[in-house]
XYZ file of C-alpha atoms in Angstrom:
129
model
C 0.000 0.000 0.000
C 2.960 2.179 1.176
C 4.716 1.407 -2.285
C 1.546 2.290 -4.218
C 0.989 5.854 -2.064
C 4.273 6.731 -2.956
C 3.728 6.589 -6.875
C 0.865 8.049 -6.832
C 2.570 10.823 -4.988
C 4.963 11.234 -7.551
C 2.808 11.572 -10.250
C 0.662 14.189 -8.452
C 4.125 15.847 -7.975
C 5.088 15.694 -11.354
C 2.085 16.894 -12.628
C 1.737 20.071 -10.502
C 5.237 20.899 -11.713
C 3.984 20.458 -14.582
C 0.903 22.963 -14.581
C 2.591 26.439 -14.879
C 4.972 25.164 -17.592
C 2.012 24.095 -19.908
C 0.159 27.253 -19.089
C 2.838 29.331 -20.264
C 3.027 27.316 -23.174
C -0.133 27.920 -24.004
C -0.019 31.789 -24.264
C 3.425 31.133 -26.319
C 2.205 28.678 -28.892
C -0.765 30.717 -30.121
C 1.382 34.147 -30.349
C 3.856 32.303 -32.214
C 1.912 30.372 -34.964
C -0.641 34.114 -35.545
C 2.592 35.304 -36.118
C 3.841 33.323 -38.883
C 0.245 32.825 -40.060
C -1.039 36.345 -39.789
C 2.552 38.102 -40.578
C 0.792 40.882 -42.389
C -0.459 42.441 -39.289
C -0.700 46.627 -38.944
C -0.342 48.789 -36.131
C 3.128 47.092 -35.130
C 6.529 48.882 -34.454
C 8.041 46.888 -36.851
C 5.273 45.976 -39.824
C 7.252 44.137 -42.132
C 5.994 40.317 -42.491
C 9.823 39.048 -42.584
C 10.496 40.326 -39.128
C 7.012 38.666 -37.987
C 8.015 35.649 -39.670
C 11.304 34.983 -37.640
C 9.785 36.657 -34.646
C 7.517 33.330 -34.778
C 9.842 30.805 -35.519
C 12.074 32.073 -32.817
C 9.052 31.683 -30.176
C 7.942 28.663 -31.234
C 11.757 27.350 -31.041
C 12.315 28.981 -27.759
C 9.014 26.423 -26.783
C 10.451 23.512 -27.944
C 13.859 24.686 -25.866
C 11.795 25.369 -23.264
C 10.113 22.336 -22.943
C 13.269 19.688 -23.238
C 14.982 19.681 -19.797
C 18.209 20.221 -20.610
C 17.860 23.108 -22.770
C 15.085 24.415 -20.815
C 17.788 27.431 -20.129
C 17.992 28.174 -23.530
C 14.343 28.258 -24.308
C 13.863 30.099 -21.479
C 15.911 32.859 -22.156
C 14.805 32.824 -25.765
C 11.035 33.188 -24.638
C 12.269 36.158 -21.732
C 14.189 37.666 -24.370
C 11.103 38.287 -26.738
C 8.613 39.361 -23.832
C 11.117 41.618 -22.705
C 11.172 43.523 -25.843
C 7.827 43.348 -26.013
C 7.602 44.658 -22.481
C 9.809 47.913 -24.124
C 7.439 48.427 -26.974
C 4.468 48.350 -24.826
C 6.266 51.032 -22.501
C 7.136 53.083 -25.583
C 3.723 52.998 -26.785
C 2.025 53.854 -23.863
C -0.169 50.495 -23.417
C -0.012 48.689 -20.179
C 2.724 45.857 -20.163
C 1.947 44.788 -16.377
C 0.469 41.770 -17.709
C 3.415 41.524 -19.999
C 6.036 42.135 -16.966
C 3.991 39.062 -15.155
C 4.124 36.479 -17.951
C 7.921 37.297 -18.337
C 8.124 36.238 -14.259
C 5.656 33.290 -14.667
C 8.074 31.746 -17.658
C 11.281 31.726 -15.365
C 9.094 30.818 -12.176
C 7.772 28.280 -14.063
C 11.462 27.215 -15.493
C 12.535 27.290 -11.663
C 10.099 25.161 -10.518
C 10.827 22.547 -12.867
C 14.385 22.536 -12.771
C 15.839 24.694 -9.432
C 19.417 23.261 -9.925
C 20.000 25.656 -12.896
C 19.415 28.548 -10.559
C 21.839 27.548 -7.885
C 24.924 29.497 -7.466
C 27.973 27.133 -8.976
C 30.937 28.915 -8.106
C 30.823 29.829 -4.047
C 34.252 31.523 -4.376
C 33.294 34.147 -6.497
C 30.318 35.652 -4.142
C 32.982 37.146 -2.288
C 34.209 39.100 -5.034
């Protein structure tokens, strides 16, 4: 019974690690394929359909990163990366980018809670410095 408890346990665990990762991909995934499908869009900084074009393909990679463990770094820089700028533009143009600034923090909580080793200091020594 004990044995059985304790894989159901870490299933639940692994599961509810598992919940803020997926939601984030969620918001990614569609923002990334209307980019490359609706590349012709107006009112952007930037309205040229190439730059909408790799500015998909680099989210949707940055998923894909993001989602493999051991280049969950990568993808997650990739993804803070773009929300960042996007954090700027929304700044320069005067629209609210709270909600922007919060999925930027839910992407590397969510890359924290999944893997917390990545976030560890590695080199004590050099704290001191």
């Amino acid at each position: 019974m004990a044995e059985q408890k304790s894989g159901i346990d870490k299933i639940l665990i692994r599961i509810l690690l598992w919940i803020p990762s997926l939601l984030i991909v969620l918001f990614y995934i569609p923002n990334g394929l209307d980019k490359l499908i609706n590349h012709d869009q107006t009112g952007k900084i930037v309205e040229s359909s190439t730059v909408m074009i790799v500015t998909g393909i680099f989210i949707l990679i940055g998923v894909a990163l993001f989602l493999y463990r051991k280049t969950i770094l990568i993808g997650t820089s990739m993804l803070v990366l773009y929300m960042t700028f996007t954090v700027l533009i929304h700044m320069y143009k005067g629209k609210p980018a709270e909600i922007a600034i919060l999925i930027v923090l839910a992407t590397v909580y969510s890359s924290f809670i999944r893997e917390p080793k990545l976030f560890q200091e590695k080199a004590p020594e050099l704290r001191n410095k």
